[in-house]
XYZ file of C-alpha atoms in Angstrom:
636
model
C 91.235 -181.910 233.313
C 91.215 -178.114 233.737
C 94.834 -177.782 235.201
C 96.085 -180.411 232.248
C 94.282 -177.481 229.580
C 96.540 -175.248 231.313
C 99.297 -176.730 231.162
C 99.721 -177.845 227.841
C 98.696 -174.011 226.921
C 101.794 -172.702 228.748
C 103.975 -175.946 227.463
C 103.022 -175.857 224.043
C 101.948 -171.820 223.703
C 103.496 -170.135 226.797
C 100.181 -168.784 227.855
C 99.097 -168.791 230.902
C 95.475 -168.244 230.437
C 92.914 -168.525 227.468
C 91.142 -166.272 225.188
C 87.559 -165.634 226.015
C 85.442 -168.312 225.354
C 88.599 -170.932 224.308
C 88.616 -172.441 227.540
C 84.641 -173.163 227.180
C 84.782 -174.351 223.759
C 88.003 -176.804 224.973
C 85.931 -177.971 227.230
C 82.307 -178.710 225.429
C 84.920 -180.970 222.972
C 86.550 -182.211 226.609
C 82.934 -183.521 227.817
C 82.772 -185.440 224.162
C 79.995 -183.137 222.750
C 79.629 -182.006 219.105
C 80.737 -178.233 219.342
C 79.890 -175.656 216.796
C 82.982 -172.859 218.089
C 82.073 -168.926 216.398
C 85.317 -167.073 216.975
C 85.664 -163.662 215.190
C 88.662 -163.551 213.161
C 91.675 -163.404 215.080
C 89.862 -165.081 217.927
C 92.438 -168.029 218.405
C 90.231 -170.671 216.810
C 92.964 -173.134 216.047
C 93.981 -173.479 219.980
C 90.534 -174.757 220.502
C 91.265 -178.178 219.060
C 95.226 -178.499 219.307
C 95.037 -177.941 223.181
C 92.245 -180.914 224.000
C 93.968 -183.181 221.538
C 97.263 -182.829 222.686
C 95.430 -183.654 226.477
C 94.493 -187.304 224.977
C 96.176 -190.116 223.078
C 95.496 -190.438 219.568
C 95.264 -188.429 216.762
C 93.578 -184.989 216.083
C 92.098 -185.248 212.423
C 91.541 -181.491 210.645
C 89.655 -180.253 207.989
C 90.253 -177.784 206.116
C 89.769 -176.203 202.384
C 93.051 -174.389 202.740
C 96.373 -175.468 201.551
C 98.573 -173.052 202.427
C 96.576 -172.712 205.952
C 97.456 -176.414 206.129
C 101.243 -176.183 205.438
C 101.127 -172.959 207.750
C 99.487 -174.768 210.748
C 101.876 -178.138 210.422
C 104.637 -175.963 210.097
C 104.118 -174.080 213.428
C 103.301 -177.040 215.419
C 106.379 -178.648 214.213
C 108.291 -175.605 215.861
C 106.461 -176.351 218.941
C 107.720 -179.855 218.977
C 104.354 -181.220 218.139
C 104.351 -184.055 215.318
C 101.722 -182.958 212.858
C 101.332 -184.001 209.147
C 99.243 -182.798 205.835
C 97.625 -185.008 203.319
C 97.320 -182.801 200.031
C 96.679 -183.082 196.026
C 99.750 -183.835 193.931
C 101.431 -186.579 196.523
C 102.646 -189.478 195.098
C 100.620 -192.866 195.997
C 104.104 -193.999 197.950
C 104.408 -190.665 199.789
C 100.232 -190.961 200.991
C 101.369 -194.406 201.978
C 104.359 -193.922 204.615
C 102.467 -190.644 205.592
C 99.332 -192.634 206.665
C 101.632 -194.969 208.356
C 103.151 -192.731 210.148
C 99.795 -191.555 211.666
C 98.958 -195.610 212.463
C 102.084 -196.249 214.067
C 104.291 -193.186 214.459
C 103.550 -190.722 216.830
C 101.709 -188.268 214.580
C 98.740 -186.095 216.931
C 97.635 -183.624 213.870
C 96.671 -185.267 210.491
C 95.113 -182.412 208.143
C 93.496 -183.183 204.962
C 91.164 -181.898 202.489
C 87.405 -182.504 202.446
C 88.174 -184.226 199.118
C 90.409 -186.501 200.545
C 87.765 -187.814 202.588
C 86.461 -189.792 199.254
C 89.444 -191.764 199.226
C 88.984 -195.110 199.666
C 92.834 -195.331 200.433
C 92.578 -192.714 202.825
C 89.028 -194.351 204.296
C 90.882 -198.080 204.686
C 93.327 -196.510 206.881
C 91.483 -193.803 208.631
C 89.931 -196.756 210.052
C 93.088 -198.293 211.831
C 93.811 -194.777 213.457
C 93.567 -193.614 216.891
C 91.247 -190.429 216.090
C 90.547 -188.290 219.160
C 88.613 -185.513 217.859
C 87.709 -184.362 214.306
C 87.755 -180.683 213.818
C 86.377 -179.157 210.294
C 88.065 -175.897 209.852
C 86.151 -172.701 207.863
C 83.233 -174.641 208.687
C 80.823 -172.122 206.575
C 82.003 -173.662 203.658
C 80.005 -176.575 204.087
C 76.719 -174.372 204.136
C 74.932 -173.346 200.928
C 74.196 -170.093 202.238
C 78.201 -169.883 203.774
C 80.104 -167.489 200.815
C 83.214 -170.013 200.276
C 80.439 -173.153 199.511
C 82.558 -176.277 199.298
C 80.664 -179.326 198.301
C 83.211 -181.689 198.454
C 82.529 -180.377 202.590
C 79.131 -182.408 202.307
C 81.350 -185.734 202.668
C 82.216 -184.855 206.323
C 79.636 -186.679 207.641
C 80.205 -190.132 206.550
C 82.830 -189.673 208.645
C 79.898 -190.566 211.478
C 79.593 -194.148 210.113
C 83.467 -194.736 210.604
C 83.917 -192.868 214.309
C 80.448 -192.696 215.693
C 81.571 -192.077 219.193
C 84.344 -189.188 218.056
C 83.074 -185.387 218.907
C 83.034 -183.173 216.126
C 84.507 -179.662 216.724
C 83.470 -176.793 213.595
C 85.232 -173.613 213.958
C 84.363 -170.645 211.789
C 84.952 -166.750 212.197
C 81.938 -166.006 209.925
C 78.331 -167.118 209.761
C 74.809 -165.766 209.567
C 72.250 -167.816 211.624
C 71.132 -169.317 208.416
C 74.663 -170.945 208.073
C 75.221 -171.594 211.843
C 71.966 -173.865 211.869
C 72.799 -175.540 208.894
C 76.529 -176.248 209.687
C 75.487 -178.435 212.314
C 72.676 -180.133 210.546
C 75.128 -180.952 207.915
C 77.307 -182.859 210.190
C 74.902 -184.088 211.818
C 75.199 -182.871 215.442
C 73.918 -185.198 218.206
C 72.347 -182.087 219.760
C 72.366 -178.294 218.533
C 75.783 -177.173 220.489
C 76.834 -173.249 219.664
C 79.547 -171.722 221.629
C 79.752 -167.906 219.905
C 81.923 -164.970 220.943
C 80.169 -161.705 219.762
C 81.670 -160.512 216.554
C 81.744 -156.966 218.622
C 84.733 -155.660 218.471
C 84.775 -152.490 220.519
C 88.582 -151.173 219.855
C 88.035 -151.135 215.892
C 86.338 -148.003 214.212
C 84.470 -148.699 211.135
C 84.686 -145.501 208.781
C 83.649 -145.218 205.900
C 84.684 -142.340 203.748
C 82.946 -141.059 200.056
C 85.336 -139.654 198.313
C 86.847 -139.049 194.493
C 90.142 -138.699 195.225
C 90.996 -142.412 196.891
C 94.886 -142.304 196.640
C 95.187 -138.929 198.370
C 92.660 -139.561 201.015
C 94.378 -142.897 201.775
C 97.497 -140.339 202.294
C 96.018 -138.472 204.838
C 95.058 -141.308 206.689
C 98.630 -143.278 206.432
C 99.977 -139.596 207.802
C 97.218 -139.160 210.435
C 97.464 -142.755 211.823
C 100.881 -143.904 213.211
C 101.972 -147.181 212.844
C 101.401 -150.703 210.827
C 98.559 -151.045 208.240
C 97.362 -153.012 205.180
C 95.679 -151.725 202.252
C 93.373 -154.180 200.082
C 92.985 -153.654 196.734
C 90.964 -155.910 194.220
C 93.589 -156.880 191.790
C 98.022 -157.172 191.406
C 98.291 -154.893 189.059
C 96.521 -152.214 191.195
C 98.841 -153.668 194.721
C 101.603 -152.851 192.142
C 100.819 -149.210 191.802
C 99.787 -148.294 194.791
C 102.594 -149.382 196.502
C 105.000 -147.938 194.422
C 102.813 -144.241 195.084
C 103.618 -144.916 198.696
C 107.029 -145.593 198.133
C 107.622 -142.246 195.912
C 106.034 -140.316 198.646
C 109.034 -141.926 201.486
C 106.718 -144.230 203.013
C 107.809 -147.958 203.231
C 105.481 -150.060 201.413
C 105.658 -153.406 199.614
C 103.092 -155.323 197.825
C 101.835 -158.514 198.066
C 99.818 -161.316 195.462
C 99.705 -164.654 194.717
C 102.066 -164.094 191.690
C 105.124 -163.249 193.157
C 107.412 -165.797 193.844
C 107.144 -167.521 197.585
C 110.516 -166.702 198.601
C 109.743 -163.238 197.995
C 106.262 -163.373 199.195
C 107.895 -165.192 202.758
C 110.343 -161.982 202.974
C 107.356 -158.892 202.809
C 105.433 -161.076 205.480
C 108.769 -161.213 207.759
C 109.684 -157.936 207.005
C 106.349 -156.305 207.478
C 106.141 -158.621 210.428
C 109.047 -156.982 211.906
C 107.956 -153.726 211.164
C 110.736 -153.151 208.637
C 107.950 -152.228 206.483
C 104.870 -150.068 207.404
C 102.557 -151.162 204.986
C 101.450 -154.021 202.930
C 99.390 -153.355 199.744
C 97.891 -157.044 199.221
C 95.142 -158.476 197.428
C 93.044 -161.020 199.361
C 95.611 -163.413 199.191
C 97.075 -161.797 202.300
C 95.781 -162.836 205.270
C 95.809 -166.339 205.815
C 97.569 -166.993 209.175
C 98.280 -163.593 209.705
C 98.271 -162.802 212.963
C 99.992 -159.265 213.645
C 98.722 -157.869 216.514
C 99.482 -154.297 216.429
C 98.141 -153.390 212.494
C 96.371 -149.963 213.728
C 94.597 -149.722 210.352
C 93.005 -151.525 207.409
C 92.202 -149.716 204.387
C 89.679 -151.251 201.382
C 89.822 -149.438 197.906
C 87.092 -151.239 196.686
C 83.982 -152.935 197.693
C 84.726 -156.528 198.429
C 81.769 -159.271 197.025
C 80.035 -159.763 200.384
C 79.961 -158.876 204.823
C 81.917 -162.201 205.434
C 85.208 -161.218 203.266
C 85.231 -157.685 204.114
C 84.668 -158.659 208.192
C 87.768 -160.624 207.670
C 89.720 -158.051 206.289
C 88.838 -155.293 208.337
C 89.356 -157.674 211.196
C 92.872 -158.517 211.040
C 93.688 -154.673 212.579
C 93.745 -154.197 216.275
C 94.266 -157.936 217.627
C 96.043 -156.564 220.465
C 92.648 -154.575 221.372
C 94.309 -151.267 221.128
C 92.447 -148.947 219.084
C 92.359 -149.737 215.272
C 90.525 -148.294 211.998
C 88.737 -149.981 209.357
C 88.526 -147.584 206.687
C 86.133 -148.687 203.263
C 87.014 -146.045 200.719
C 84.338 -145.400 198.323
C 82.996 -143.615 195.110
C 79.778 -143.518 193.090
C 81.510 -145.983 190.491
C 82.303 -149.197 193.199
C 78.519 -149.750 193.397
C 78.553 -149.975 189.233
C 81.874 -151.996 189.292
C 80.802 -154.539 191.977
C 77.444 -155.069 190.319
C 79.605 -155.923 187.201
C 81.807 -158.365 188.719
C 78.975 -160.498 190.759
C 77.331 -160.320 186.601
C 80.493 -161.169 185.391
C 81.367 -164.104 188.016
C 78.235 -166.429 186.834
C 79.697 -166.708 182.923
C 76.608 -168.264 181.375
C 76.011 -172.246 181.183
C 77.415 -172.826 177.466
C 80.709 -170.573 178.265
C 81.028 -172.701 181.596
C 80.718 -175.982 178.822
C 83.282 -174.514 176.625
C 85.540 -173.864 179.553
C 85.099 -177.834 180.460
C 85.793 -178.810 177.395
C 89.048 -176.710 176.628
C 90.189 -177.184 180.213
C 90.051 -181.326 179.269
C 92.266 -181.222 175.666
C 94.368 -178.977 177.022
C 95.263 -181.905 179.856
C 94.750 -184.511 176.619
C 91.809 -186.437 179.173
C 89.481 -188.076 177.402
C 85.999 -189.329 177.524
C 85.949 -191.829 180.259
C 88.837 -191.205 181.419
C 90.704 -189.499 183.704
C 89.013 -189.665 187.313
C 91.396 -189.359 190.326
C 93.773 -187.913 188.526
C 95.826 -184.156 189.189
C 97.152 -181.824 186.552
C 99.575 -178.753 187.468
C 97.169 -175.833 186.294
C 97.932 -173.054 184.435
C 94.707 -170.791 183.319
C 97.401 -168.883 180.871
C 97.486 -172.344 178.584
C 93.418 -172.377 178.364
C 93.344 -168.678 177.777
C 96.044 -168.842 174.567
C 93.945 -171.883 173.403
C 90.564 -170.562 173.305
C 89.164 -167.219 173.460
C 88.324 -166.744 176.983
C 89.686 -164.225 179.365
C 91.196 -165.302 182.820
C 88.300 -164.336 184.876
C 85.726 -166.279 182.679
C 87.789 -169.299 183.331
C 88.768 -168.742 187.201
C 84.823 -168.375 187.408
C 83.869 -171.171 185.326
C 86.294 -173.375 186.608
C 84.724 -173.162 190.477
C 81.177 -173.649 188.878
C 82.384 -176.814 187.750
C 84.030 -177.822 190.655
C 80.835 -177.311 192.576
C 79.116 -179.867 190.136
C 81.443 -182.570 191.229
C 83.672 -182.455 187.985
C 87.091 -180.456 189.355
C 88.435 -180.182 192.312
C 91.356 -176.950 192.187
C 93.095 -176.763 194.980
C 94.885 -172.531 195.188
C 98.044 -171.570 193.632
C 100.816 -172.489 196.833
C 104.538 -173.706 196.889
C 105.847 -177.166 197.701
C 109.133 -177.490 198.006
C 111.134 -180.554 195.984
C 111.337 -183.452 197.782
C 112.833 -186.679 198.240
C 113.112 -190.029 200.219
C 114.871 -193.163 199.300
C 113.075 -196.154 198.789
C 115.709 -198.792 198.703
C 117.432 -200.361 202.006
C 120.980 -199.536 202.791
C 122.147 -202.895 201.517
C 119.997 -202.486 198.542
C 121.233 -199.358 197.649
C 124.722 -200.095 198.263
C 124.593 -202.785 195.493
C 122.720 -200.227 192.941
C 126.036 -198.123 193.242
C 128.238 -200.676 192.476
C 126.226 -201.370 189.644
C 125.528 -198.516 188.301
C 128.596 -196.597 188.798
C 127.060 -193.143 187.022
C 124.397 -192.695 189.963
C 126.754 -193.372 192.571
C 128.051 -189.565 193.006
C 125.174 -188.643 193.162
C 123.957 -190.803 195.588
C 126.490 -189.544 198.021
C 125.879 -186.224 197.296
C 122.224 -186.950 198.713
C 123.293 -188.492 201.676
C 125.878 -186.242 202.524
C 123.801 -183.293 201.879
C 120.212 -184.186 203.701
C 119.631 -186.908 206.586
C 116.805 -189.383 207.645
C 116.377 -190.211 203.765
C 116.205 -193.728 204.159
C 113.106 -192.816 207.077
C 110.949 -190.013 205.857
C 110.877 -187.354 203.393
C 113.198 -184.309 203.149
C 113.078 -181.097 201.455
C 116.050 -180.138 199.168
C 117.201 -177.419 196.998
C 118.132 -178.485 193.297
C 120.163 -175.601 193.319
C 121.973 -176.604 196.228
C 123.006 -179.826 194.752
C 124.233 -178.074 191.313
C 126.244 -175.993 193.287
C 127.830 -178.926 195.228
C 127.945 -181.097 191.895
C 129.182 -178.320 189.400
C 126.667 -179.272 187.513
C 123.230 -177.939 185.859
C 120.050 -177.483 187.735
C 118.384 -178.960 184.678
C 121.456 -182.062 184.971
C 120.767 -182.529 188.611
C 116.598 -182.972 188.012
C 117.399 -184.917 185.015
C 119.412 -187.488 187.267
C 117.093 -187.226 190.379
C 114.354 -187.684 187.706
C 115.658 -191.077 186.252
C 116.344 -192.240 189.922
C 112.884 -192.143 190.385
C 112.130 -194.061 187.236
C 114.601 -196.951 188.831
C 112.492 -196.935 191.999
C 115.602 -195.884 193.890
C 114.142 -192.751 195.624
C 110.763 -190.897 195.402
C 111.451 -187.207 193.817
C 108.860 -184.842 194.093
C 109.300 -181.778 191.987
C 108.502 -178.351 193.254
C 105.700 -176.621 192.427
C 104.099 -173.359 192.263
C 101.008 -173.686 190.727
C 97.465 -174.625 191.393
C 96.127 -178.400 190.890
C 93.017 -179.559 189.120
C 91.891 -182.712 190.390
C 89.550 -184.703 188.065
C 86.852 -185.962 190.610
C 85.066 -188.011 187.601
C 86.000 -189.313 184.318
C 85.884 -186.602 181.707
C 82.000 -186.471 180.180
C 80.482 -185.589 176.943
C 79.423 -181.794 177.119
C 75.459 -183.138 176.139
C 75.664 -185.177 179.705
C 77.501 -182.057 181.898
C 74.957 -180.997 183.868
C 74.857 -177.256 186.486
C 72.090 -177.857 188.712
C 69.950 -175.763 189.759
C 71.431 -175.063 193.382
C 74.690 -174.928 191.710
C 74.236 -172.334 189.686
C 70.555 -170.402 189.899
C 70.398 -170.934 193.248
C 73.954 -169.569 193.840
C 73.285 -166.595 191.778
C 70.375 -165.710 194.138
C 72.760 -165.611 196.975
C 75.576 -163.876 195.736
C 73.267 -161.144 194.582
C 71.381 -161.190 198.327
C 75.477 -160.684 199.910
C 76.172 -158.031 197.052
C 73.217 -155.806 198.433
C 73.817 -155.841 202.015
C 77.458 -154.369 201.169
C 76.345 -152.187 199.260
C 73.770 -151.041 201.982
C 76.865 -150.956 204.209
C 78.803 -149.079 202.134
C 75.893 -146.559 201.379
C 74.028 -145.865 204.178
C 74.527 -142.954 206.176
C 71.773 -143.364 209.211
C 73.032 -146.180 210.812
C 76.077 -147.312 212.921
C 78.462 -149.284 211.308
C 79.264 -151.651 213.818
C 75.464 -152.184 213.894
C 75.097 -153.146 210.562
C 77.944 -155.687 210.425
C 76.775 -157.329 213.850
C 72.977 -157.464 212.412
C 74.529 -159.247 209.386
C 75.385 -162.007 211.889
C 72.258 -162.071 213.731
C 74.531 -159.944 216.696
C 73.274 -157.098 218.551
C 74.245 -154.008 219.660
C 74.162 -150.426 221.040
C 75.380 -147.651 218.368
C 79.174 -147.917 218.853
C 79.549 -144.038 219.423
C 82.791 -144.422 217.278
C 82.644 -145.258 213.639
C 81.904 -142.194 210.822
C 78.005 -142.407 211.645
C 78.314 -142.631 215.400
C 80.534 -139.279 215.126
C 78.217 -137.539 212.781
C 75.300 -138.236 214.392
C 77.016 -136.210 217.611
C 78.719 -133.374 215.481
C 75.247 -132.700 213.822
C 73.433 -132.366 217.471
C 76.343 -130.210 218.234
C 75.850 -127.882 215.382
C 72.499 -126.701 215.925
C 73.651 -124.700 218.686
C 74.082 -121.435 217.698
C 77.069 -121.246 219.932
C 79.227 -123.642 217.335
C 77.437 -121.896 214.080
C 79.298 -118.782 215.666
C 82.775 -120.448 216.163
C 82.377 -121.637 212.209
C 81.540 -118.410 211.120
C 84.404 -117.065 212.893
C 86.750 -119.515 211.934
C 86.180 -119.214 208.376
C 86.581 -114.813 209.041
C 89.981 -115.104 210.201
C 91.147 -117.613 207.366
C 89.776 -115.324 204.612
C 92.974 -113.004 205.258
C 95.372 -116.025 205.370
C 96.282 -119.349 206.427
C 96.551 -120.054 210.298
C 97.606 -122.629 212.950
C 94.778 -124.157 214.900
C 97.151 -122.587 217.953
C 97.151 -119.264 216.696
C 93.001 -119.162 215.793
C 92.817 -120.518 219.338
C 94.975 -117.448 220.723
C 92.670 -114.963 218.495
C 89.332 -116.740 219.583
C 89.904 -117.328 223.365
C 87.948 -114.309 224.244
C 84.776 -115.600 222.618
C 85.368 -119.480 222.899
C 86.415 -122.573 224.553
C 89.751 -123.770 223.505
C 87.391 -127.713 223.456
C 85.405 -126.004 221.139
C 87.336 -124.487 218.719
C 89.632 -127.417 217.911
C 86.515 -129.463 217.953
C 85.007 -127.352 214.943
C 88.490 -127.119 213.523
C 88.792 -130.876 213.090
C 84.941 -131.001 212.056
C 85.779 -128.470 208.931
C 88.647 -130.319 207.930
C 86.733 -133.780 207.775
C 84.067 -131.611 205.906
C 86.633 -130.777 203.026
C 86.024 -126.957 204.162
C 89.265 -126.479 205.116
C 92.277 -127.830 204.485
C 96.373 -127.937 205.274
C 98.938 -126.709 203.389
C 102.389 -127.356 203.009
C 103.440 -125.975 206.012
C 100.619 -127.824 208.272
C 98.847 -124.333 208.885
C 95.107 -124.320 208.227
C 93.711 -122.330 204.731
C 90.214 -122.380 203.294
C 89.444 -124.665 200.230
């Protein structure tokens, strides 16, 4: 079986060996054993279940909480030549249908789907009649209490054990304390405790972190001092908006990157940063999903994020090519007071949370008793003009009640329009005859897009108006009232996220926030908040240390984040050798600004030329001296 793992790596991936611990995990799933995989992020989790699937017939079934990670990972297998297929919110009944046909009787191997999906009893008839060969749960730490992305809708996984008892399980995660990592495989219900972990050391990153007021021009000297790729994180658009636009006044190319600009545009800044056409993205953490860069040499935070797990993610998606990165937090006195405001702020109180419910349901006209299964296109601008709430109450409320089993939202992503026609050839060839005002543009389809009679196919209303000389609005219109006549399925594109009603709509006396919903919760989220804060804060201890504690890792001090190299500088200085070059160094810049070459040319008599560049860069980290215009060296 080995030399088949192989093969289909360098097939499929042109490998021609594996990651560290991929080849293990592959084979723990191989010998049919539930697998709990812990790969840091950029660790190549998703190879761990493609490459043993694609070794056996049958059908790979994913899990994952992740849309867009969904769509990503279907799309690239597709470009491999692998048949793989998604099962999201906001497909028609139809388009479910032939897809779950496909995966009976086509030659589908990857069928990903939501955790909610698993509820279906559509989905659960014909899950039955399929081939399955492995189940894999991605972002496995959501189905943990303790995990910081808590999904319950992940606590259906394991009736999955009822329907393919004999099928190993494979969880993959690239963050979890050993509170999580014992109760992920409790959860679902592991035939025997099974943890395959890669330590979350990552020796070619440097962890800094850096106190200072002045953020923006800090952040400057770094983007100068550091050559190559980076990605700054910042906590909201507007802020990605004006930070990038500073870099790009100062000649440095720089776009930014949110969940509100369009996808077209937001496909473009990935290629072109990608293709290092642009050195830096300025992103909120909407950026990183399926990102995998390899040469980013740093990663710069401007504010605190809410716990170890999201920031660990961030600050690991520099140096995958194990060259030498930095992870730089940039802080001030006022990020401790603003992120102790924003975990307040994120548990609104139970009555707003009500309100919230209740808006959220007129605003979709769903009412009492009604209204289960069904998904809305959802737009938090319409709640906020119809009640007095501001976006953030809402957002927050809104995943309260989806952790009580009302909602489920899925993110904000783009699907593409989409048809497929549901007639016969024959069959549709008599609808044109008879209906002679649909026949153009019946042609027009099939001349413009193939395999319509088959499958679905992605199309471009603007395409067709173009073709048509006609309207975009005329073209929907038409492909809209085909629909209606059962003639083809249209799907409409959208942008926006979708609220799934999970249960018919209840009377606000009957919605009920349990206690591990919402107290419990709390408790957590304040727990997570103080151990980045005590990362952020703490002088005495190694970075790397800290963060690999978190996880229940261990190590030796890392000798290279900002603690490591104070702790050396400050043995260093109580010689009364380096106290001498200092004094020195200071003397000769009190007359007027010098090279670090010419102080070494004036010096050598007294000192090493090691030495005195060694105290030179110490001072300048110390905000003692600084660099003019002209890169020579001046006193502050």
């Amino acid at each position: 079986m080995s030399s088949n793992i192989h093969s289909v790596l360098k097939e499929f991936w042109g490998f021609e060996k594996f990651r560290e611990m991929q080849e293990e995990i592959i084979q723990s799933v191989l010998d049919g054993k539930d697998t709990l995989a812990l790969l840091p992020t950029g660790g190549g989790k998703s190879i761990c279940f493609q490459v043993p699937a694609l070794t056996k017939d049958g059908i790979c079934l994913v899990v994952s909480p992740l849309i867009a990670l969904m769509k990503d990972q279907v799309e690239n297998l597709k470009e491999r030549g692998i048949k793989a297929e998604a099962l999201v919110s906001g497909m028609s009944k139809r388009a479910i249908d032939i897809l779950l046909d496909n995966c009976i009787y086509g030659k589908v191997k990857f069928l990903y789907v939501s955790p909610e999906r698993l509820k279906s009893e559509l989905f659960i008839v014909r899950l039955k009649k399929m081939n399955i060969n492995l189940i894999a749960i991605d972002e496995a730490h959501c189905i943990s209490q303790w995990g910081y992305n808590f999904r319950p809708s992940y606590l259906e996984i394991i009736n999955l054990r009822e329907i393919l008892p004999n099928i190993p399980i494979l969880a993959l995660t690239a963050t979890a304390t050993p509170k999580v990592v014992i109760d992920i495989q409790e959860k679902l219900g592991f035939k025997k405790p099974n943890v395959l972990q890669k330590s979350f050391k990552r020796d070619n990153i440097h962890y800094i972190v850096i106190n200072d007021e002045d953020k923006m021009g800090r952040m400057m000297k770094i983007i100068k001092k550091v050559p190559g790729t980076g990605i700054i994180y910042a906590l909201n658009r507007k802020k990605t908006q004006e930070i990038a636009h500073f870099l790009q006044k100062r000649g440095i190319l720089a776009e930014y990157y949110h969940a509100g600009i369009t996808p077209e545009k937001r496909s473009l800044i990935q290629a072109d940063w990608s293709n290092n056409k642009t050195r830096i993205i300025v992103a909120t953490n909407a950026f990183g999903m399926g990102i995998d860069k390899p040469d980013v040499r740093f990663v710069i935070n401007l504010e605190l994020t809410d716990s170890i797990e999201a920031y660990f993610q961030e600050a690991g998606r520099g140096g995958r090519d194990e060259e030498k990165a930095y992870a730089v937090l940039l802080i001030n006195e006022n990020d401790r007071i603003n992120l102790i405001n924003r975990v307040e702020k994120s548990f609104p109180e139970k009555d707003q949370i009500k309100k919230v419910y209740f808006a959220i349901c007129n605003q979709l006209r769903v009412a009492i008793g009604a209204g289960e299964g069904a998904t809305y296109p959802f737009n938090i601008n319409d709640i906020k003009a119809q009640q007095n709430h501001n976006a953030l109450e809402i957002y927050n409320s809104v995943k309260f009640l989806e952790q009580a089993g009302y909602f489920e939202l899925s993110e904000a992503f783009y699907t593409p329009s989409r048809i497929k026609i549901e007639m016969n050839s024959s069959e549709l060839y008599e609808f044109q005859i008879r209906n002679k005002k649909y026949d153009p543009y019946i042609k027009l389809l099939l001349r413009s897009y193939g395999g319509l009679f088959d499958d679905f196919s992605k199309i471009k209303e603007f395409d067709l108006a173009t073709r048509s000389k006609k309207t975009i609005s005329a073209i929907r219109k038409i492909l809209r009232e085909l629909h209606k006549l059962e003639v083809i399925i249209y799907e409409e594109q959208n942008d926006l996220p979708l609220l799934t009603f999970l249960q018919p709509r209840v009377d606000l006396k009957h919605l009920r926030l349990r206690k591990e919903i919402y107290d419990t919760r709390k408790e957590e989220a304040l727990t997570k908040m103080d151990a980045v804060i005590n990362y952020a804060f703490s002088n005495d201890t190694c970075r790397s240390q800290l963060l690999l504690a978190y996880f229940g890792d261990s190590n030796t001090d890392c000798g290279v984040c900002d603690v490591c190299l104070s702790k050396k500088r400050d043995k260093k200085l109580n010689s009364k050798q380096l106290k001498e070059i200092q004094n020195d160094i200071i003397s000769l810049l009190q007359n007027k600004p010098l090279e670090t070459s010419e102080l070494i040319i004036k010096l050598a008599t007294k000192h090493k030329e090691k030495n005195i560049r060694n105290m030179v860069q110490w001072l300048l980290d110390e905000n003692i001296i600084k660099l003019n215009e002209l890169n020579k060296i001046k006193l502050k």
